[in-house]
Coordinates of C-alpha atoms in Angstrom, one line a residue:
M1400 CA -17.0 71.4 -76.3
Q1401 CA -15.6 72.3 -72.9
P1402 CA -17.1 70.1 -70.3
S1403 CA -19.3 71.6 -67.1
Y1404 CA -18.9 70.5 -63.6
P1405 CA -19.9 68.8 -61.7
H1406 CA -21.3 66.5 -64.1
T1407 CA -23.0 63.5 -63.0
I1408 CA -23.9 60.1 -65.1
E1409 CA -26.1 57.5 -63.5
N1410 CA -27.1 53.8 -65.0
C1411 CA -29.9 51.5 -64.3
M1412 CA -27.5 48.9 -62.3
G1413 CA -27.2 51.0 -59.2
E1414 CA -24.2 53.1 -60.2
K1415 CA -23.4 56.8 -60.3
I1416 CA -20.5 58.8 -60.9
I1417 CA -19.8 62.4 -60.4
F1418 CA -17.1 64.4 -62.0
H1419 CA -16.4 67.4 -59.7
H1420 CA -13.4 69.2 -61.2
I1421 CA -9.8 68.4 -63.0
Q1422 CA -6.9 69.3 -60.7
Q1423 CA -3.8 70.3 -62.3
E1424 CA -0.7 68.4 -61.2
P1425 CA 3.0 68.6 -62.0
G1426 CA 2.6 64.9 -63.1
G1427 CA -0.5 65.6 -65.0
D1428 CA -4.0 66.3 -64.7
K1429 CA -6.3 64.5 -62.0
V1430 CA -9.9 64.3 -62.4
I1431 CA -11.6 64.1 -59.0
V1432 CA -14.6 62.2 -59.1
E1433 CA -17.3 60.3 -57.0
N1434 CA -18.4 57.3 -57.4
F1435 CA -21.4 55.2 -55.9
V1436 CA -21.3 51.3 -56.5
T1437 CA -24.2 49.3 -55.1
P1438 CA -23.1 45.7 -54.0
G1439 CA -23.1 43.1 -56.8
H1440 CA -22.3 46.1 -59.3
G1441 CA -19.4 48.1 -60.8
P1442 CA -17.4 48.1 -64.1
L1443 CA -15.9 44.7 -65.7
M1444 CA -12.3 44.3 -66.0
H1445 CA -11.0 47.4 -67.5
T1446 CA -7.4 49.2 -68.2
H1447 CA -6.8 52.6 -68.3
F1448 CA -3.5 53.3 -70.5
L1449 CA -3.0 56.9 -70.0
Q1450 CA -3.6 57.5 -66.2
D1451 CA -3.3 55.9 -63.0
E1452 CA -6.7 55.4 -61.0
E1453 CA -6.8 56.0 -57.1
L1454 CA -9.6 55.1 -55.2
T1455 CA -10.4 56.2 -51.6
V1456 CA -13.4 54.6 -49.9
I1457 CA -15.7 57.1 -47.9
K1458 CA -18.2 54.9 -46.7
G1459 CA -18.5 50.9 -46.6
K1460 CA -16.1 48.7 -48.4
L1461 CA -14.9 48.1 -51.6
A1462 CA -14.0 44.7 -53.2
Y1463 CA -11.7 45.1 -56.0
Q1464 CA -9.4 42.6 -58.1
V1465 CA -6.3 43.2 -60.2
S1466 CA -5.9 40.8 -62.9
G1467 CA -4.5 37.6 -62.0
H1468 CA -4.8 38.2 -58.3
E1469 CA -7.2 37.5 -55.6
V1470 CA -10.1 39.9 -54.6
Q1471 CA -8.8 42.3 -52.0
Y1472 CA -10.9 44.5 -49.7
A1473 CA -10.4 48.2 -48.9
G1474 CA -12.6 49.7 -45.7
K1475 CA -13.4 53.5 -44.8
G1476 CA -10.5 55.8 -45.2
E1477 CA -8.4 53.1 -47.4
T1478 CA -6.9 54.1 -50.7
G1479 CA -6.2 51.7 -53.6
L1480 CA -4.2 52.6 -56.5
F1481 CA -4.3 51.0 -60.0
A1482 CA -1.3 51.8 -62.1
R1483 CA -1.8 52.6 -65.8
G1484 CA -1.8 49.7 -68.0
T1485 CA -2.8 47.3 -65.2
P1486 CA -6.3 45.6 -65.8
H1487 CA -8.6 45.7 -62.7
R1488 CA -12.3 45.9 -61.6
F1489 CA -14.6 46.4 -58.7
C1490 CA -16.6 43.6 -57.5
D1491 CA -19.1 42.2 -54.8

């Protein structure tokens, strides 16, 4: 089955993610997504074993945490990178 883009997933917890397309890069494919998260919501601590995750804040601010570290904040225009194998989460 070949995915169709854009593809949107929403839940009842105030989250929406739009998968826009796959961008081929020399180091591996990159999935381009847009994620909307309301305050107090977001994924639980999780780990990506096959890919890095990079987030750029477009509007507002994002609280995030890497396992074993304090919560940090990224504001509009700032980017955070979670290397593969690193447990992380978004938080309020």
